[in-house]
Tab-separated table of C-alpha atoms and ligand atoms in Angstrom:
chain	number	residue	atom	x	y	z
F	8	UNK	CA	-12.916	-22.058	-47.309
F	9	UNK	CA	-10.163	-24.886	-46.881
F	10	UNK	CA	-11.299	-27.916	-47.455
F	11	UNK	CA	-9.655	-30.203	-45.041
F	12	UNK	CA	-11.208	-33.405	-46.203
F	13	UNK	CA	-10.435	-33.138	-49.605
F	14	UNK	CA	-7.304	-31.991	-49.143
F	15	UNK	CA	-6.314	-35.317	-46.862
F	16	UNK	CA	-8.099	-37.559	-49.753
F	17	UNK	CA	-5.799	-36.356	-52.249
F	18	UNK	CA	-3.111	-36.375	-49.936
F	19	UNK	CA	-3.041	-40.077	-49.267
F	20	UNK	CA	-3.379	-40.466	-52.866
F	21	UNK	CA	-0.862	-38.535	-54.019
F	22	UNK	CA	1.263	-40.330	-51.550
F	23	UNK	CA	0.028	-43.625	-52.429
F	24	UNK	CA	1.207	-43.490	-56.303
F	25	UNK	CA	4.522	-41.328	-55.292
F	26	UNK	CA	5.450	-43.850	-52.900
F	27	UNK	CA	4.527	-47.344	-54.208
F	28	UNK	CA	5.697	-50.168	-52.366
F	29	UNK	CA	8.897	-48.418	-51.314
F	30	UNK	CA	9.825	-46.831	-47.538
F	31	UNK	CA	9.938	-43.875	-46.243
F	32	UNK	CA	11.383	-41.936	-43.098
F	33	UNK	CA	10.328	-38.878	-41.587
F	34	UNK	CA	12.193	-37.286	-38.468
F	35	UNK	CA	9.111	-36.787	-35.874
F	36	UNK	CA	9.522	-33.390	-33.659
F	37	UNK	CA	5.298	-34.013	-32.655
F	38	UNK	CA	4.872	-30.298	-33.574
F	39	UNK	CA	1.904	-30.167	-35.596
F	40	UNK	CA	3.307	-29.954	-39.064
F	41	UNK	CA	5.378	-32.873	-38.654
F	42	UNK	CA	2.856	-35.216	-37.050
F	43	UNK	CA	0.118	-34.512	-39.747
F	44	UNK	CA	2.662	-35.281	-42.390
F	45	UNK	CA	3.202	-38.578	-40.560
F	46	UNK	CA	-0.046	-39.525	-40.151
F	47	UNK	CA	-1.096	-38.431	-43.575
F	48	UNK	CA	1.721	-40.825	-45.037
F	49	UNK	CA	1.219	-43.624	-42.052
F	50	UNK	CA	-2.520	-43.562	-43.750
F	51	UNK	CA	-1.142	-44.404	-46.835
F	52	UNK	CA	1.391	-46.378	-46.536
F	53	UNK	CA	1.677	-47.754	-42.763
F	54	UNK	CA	4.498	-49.544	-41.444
F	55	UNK	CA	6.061	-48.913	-45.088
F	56	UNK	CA	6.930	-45.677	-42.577
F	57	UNK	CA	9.636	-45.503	-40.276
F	58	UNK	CA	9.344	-42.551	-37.527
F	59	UNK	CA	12.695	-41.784	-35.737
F	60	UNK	CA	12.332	-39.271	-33.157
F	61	UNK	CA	15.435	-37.639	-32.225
F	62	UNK	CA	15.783	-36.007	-28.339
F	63	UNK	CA	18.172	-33.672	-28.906
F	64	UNK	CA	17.845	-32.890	-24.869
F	65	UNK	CA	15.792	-29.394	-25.473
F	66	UNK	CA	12.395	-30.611	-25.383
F	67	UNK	CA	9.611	-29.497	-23.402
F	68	UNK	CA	8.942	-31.298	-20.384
F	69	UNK	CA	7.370	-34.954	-21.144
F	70	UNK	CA	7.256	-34.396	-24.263
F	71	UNK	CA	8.978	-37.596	-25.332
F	72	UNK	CA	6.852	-39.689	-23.200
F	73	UNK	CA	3.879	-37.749	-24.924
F	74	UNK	CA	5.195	-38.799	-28.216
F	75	UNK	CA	5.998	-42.282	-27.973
F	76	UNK	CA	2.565	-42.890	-26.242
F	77	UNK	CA	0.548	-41.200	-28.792
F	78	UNK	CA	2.622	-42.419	-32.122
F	79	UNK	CA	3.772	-45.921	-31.367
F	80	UNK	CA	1.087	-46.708	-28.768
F	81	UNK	CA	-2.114	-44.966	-29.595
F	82	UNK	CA	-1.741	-44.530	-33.310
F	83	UNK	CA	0.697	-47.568	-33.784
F	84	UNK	CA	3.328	-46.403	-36.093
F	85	UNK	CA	6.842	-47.407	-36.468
F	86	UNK	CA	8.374	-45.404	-33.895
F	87	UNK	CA	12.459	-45.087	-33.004
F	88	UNK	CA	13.154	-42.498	-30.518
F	89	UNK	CA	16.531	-41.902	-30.040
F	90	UNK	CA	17.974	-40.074	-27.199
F	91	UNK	CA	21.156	-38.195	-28.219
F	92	UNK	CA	21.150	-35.382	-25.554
F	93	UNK	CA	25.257	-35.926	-24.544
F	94	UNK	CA	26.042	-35.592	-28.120
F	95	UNK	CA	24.294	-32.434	-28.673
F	96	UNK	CA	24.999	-30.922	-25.726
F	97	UNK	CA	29.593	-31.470	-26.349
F	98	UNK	CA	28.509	-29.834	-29.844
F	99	UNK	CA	27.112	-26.914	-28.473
F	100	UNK	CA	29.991	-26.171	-25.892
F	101	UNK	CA	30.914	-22.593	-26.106
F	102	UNK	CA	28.558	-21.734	-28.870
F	103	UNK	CA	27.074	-18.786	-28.230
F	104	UNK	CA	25.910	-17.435	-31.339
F	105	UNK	CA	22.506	-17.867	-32.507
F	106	UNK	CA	23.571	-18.934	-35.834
F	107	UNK	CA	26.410	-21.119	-35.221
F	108	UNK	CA	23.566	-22.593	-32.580
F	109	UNK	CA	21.071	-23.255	-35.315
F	110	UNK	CA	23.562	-25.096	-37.397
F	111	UNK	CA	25.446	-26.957	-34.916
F	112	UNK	CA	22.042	-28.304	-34.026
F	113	UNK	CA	20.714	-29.027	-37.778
F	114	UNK	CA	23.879	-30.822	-38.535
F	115	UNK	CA	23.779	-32.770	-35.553
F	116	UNK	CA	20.093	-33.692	-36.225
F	117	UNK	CA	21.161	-34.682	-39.477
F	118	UNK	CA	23.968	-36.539	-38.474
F	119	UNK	CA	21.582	-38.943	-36.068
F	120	UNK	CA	19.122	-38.611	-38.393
F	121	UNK	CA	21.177	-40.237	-41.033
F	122	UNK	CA	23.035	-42.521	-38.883
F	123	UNK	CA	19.062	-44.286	-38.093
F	124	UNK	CA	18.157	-43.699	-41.972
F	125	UNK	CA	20.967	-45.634	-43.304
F	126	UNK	CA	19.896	-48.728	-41.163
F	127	UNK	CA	16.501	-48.335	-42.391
F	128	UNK	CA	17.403	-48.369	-46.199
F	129	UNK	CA	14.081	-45.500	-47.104
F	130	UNK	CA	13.468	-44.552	-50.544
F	131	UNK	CA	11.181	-41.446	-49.303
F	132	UNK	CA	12.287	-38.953	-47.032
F	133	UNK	CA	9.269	-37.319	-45.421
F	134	UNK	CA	9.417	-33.291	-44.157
F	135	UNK	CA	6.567	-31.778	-42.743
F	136	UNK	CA	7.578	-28.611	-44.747
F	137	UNK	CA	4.673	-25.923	-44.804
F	138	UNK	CA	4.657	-22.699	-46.786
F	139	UNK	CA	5.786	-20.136	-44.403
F	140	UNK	CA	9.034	-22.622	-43.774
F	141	UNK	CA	10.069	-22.352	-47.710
F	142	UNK	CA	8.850	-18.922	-48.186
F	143	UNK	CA	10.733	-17.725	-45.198
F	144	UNK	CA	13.933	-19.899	-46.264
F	145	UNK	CA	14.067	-18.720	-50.311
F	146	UNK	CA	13.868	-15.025	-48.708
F	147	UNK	CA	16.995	-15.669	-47.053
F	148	UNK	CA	15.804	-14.896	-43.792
F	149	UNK	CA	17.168	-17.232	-41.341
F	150	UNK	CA	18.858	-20.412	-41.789
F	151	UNK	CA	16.458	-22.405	-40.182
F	152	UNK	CA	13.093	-23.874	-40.382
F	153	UNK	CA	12.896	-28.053	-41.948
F	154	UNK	CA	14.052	-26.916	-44.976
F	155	UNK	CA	17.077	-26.855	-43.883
F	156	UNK	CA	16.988	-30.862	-42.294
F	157	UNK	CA	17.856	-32.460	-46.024
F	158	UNK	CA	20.217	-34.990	-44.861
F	159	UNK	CA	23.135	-34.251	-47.028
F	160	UNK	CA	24.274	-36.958	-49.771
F	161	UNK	CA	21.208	-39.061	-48.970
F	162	UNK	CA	19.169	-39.781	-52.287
F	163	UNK	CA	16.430	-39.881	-50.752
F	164	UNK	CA	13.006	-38.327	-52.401
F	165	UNK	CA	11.295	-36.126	-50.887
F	166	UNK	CA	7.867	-36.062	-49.542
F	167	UNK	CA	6.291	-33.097	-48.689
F	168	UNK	CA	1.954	-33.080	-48.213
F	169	UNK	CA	2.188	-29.843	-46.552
F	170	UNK	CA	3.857	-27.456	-48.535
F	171	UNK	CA	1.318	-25.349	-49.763
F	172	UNK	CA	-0.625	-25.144	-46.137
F	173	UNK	CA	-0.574	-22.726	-43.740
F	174	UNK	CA	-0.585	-23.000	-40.416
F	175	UNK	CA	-3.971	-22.775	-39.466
F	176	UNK	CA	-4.886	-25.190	-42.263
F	177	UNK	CA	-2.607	-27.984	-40.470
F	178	UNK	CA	-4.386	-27.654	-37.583
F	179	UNK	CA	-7.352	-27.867	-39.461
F	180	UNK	CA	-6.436	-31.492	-40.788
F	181	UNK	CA	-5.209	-32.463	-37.838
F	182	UNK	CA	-8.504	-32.010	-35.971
F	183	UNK	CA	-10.123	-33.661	-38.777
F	184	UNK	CA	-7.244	-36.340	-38.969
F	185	UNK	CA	-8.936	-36.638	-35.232
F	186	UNK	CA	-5.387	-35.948	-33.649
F	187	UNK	CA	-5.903	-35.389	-29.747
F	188	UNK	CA	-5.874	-31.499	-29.076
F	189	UNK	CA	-2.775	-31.799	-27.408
F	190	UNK	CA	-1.112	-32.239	-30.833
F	191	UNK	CA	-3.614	-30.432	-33.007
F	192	UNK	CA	-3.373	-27.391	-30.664
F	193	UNK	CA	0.250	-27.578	-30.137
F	194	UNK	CA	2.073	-24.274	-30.184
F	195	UNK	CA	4.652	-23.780	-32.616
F	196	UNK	CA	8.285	-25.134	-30.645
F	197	UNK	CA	11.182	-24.368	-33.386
F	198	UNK	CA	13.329	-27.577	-33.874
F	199	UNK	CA	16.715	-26.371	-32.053
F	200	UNK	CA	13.997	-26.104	-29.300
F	201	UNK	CA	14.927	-24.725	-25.330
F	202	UNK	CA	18.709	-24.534	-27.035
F	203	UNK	CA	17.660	-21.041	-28.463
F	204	UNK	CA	15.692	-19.667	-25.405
F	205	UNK	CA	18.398	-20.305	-23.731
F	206	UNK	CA	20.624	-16.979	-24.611
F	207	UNK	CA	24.396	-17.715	-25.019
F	208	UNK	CA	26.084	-20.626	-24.150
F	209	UNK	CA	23.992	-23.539	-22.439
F	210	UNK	CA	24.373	-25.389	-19.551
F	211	UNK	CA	22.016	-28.213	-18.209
F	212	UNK	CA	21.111	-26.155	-15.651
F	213	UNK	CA	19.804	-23.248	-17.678
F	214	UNK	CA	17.796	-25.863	-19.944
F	215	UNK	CA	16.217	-27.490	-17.319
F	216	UNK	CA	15.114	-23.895	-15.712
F	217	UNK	CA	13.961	-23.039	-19.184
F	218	UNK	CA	11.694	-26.216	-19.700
F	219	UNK	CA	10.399	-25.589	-16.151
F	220	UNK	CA	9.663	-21.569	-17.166
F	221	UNK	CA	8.041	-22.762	-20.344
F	222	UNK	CA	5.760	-25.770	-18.419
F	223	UNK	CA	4.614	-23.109	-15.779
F	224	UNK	CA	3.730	-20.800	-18.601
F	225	UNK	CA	1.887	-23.533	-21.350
F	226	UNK	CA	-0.155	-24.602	-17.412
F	227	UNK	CA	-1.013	-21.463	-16.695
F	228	UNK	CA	-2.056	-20.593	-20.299
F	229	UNK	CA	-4.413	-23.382	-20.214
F	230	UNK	CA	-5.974	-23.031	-16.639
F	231	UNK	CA	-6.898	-19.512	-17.651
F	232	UNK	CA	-8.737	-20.784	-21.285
F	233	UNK	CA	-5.832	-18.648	-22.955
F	234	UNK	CA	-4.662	-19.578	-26.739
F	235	UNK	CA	-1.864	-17.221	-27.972
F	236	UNK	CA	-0.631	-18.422	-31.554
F	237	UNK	CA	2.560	-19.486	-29.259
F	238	UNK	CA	4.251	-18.329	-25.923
F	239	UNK	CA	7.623	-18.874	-24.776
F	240	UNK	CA	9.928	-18.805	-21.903
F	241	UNK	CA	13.542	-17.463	-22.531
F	242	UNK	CA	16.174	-16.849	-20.339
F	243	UNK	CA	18.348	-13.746	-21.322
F	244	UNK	CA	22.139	-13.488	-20.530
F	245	UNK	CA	23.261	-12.221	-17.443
F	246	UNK	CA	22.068	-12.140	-13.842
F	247	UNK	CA	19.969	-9.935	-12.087
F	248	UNK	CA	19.947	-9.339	-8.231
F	249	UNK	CA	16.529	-10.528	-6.196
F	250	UNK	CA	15.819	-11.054	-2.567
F	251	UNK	CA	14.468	-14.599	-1.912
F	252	UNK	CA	13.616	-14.947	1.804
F	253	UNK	CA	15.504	-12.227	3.817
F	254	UNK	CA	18.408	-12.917	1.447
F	255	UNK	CA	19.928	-11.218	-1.090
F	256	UNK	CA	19.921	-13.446	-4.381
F	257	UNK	CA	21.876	-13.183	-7.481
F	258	UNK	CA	20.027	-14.812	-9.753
F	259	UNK	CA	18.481	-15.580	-13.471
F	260	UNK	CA	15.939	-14.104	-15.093
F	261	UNK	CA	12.903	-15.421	-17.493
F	262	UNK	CA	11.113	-13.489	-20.177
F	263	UNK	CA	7.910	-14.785	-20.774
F	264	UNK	CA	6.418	-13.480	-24.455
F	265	UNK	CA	3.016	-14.220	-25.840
F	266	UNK	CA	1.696	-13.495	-29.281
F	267	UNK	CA	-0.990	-13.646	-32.065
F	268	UNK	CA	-0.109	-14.397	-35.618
F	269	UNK	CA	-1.575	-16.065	-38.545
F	270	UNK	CA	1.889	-17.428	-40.037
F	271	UNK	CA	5.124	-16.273	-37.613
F	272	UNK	CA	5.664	-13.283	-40.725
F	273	UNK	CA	4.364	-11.153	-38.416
F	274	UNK	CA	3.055	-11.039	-34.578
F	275	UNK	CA	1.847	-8.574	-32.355
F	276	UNK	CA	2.132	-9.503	-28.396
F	277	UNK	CA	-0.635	-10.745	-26.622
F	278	UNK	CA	-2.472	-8.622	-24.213
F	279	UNK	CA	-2.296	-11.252	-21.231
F	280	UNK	CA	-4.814	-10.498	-18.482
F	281	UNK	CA	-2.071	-9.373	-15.233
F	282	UNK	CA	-3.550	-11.489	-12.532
F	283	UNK	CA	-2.537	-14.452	-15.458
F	284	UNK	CA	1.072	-12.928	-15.544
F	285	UNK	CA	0.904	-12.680	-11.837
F	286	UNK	CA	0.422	-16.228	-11.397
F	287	UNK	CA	3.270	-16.855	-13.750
F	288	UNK	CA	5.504	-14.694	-12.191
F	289	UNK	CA	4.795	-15.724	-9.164
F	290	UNK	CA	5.143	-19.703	-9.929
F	291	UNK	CA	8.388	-19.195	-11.918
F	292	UNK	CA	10.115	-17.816	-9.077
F	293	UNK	CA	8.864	-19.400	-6.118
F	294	UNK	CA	8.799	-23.189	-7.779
F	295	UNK	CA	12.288	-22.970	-9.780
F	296	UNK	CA	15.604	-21.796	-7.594
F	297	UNK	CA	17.695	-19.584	-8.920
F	298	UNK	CA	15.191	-17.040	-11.023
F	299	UNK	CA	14.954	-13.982	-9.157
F	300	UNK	CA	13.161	-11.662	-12.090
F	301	UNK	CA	10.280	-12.327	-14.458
F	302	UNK	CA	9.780	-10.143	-17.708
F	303	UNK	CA	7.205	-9.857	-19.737
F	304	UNK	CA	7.778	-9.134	-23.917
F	305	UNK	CA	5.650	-6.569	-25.020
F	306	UNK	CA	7.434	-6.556	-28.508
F	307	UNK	CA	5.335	-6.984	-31.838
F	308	UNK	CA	7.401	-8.122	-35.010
F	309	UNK	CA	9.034	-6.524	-36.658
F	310	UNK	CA	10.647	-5.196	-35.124
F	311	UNK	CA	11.325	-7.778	-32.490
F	312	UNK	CA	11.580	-11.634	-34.165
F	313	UNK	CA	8.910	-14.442	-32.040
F	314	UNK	CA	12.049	-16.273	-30.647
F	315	UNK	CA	14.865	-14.532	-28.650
F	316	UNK	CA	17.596	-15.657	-30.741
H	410	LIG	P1	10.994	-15.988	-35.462
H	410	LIG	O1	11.739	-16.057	-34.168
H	410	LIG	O2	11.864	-16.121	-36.667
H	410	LIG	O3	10.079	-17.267	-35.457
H	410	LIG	O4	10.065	-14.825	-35.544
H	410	LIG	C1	9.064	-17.562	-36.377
H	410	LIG	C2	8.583	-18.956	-36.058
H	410	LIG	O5	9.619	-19.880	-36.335
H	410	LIG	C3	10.007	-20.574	-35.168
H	410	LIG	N1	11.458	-20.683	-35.190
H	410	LIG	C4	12.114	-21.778	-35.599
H	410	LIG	N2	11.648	-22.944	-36.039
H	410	LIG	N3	13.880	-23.697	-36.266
H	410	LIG	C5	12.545	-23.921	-36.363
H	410	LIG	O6	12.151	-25.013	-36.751
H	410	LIG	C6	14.424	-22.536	-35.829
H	410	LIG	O7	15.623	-22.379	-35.751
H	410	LIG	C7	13.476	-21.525	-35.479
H	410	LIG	N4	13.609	-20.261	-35.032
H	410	LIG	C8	12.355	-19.766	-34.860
H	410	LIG	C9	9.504	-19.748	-34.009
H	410	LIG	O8	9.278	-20.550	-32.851
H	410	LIG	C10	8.250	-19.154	-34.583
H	410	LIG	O9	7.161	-20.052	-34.491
């Protein structure tokens, strides 16, 4: 049985002696792993921590309201948020490949990142790195995950509490940490975020129907008491023909996916009750213009990955 006391004892004394009476950054996404790295070295250190919160523009709907008011107000840490939204999206014009999207994105990130870093002068980078991320990463499976998000010619040391925790441990330590549910609970939300749900080349207007999809979906979710490991809105390439009204519409379509894993190795789809899907279906096309066509992803992985792209 996980100890989660213990294991945030040691923690803030591990961090404690590593650290000293140096600084350190961490890059805040408020996904679980990286808040409960945060916190854990907030507790030992405090405002010897600088948080810098990059909006790269694909967040989920108030998310960066959510996070400033929790970090800097309620928990009071050093908080910079920092929204570079015009910057990534000229990056990611005519990208289209899920890839080149992942590392247009990373370097970006690390490239704001850094710029905020070198004001700050750290000594300790922080990275909420947990053990699928590395295990994942050293098996070469996807370039992604924070592994990848060491800024590049920074000597900076790193910081990692989390690395030999699994996902359901975090949580664990975060409810003990006494993190508010909507943190502790959080679903996993990769760090290119609504970039990669939205398939192919982005526009504004597909992110913002893609944040909406995913809102109507987390709502829905939680006025039916559901708690898949994570769920996701994605909007595939393409159009698809409706009728809206009397009139003929030619317009996008949203895949809605839901599944239950222990560490995103593997997933099977969730078996969401259908008047739940219903609801969604119905919300996602009446409430956002231009969707004509809800899917739902009955794919288990393998073979199928969690994320679309
Ligand atoms: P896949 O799609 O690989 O996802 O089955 C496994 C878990 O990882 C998340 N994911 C990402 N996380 N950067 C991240 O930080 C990414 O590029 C990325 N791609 C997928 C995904 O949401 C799931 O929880």
């Amino acid at each position: 049985m996980f100890d989660a006391k213990g294991f945030i004892e040691e923690a803030i004394g591990e961090i404690k002696s590593q650290v000293g009476r140096e600084t350190a950054i961490i890059g805040l996404s408020g996904g679980v792993d990286s808040s409960v790295a945060a916190i854990l070295v907030h507790r030992a250190i405090g405002k010897h921590l600088l948080a810098v919160f990059v909006n790269h523009g694909f967040m989920r709907k108030g998310e960066e309201e959510e996070i400033v008011q929790t970090f800097r107000g309620d928990l009071g840490m050093n908080l910079v948020a920092i929204n570079a939204k015009k910057r990534f999206f000229k990056s990611l014009k005519g990208v289209t490949d899920p890839e080149a999207k992942r590392k247009v994105i990373g370097e970006m990130f690390i490239q704001v990142f850094e710029e905020e870093a070198k004001k700050d002068e750290a000594a300790f980078l922080v990275q909420g790195t947990i053990a699928p991320d590395w295990i994942e990463s050293d098996g070469g499976i996807k370039s992604h995950h924070n592994v990848a998000g060491l800024p590049s010619g920074m000597v900076l040391k790193l910081v990692e509490p989390l690395r030999d925790l699994y996902k359901d441990e975090v949580r664990v330590v975060a409810r003990e940490l006494g993190l508010p549910p909507s943190i502790s609970e959080r679903m996993p939300f990769p760090g290119p975020g609504l970039a990669i749900r939205v398939l192919g080349e982005i526009s504004d207007e597909k992110v913002d129907i893609v944040r909406e999809a995913n809102a109507i979906l987390e709502e829905e979710l939680k006025r039916a008491d559901l708690k898949p490991w994570q769920a996701l809105a994605a909007m595939p390439e393409g159009r698809s023909v409706g009728v809206k009204g009397d009139i003929r519409d030619y317009g996008y379509a949203i895949v809605v996916r839901a599944v239950e894993s222990i560490d995103a190795m593997t997933a099977t789809s969730m078996e969401m009750p259908w008047p739940t899907l219903k609801t969604i279906m119905k919300r996602i096309t009446r409430e956002i213009p231009g969707v004509t066509r809800v899917l739902y992803d009955l794919t288990d992985k393998p073979p199928a990955t969690i994320e679309f792209e």
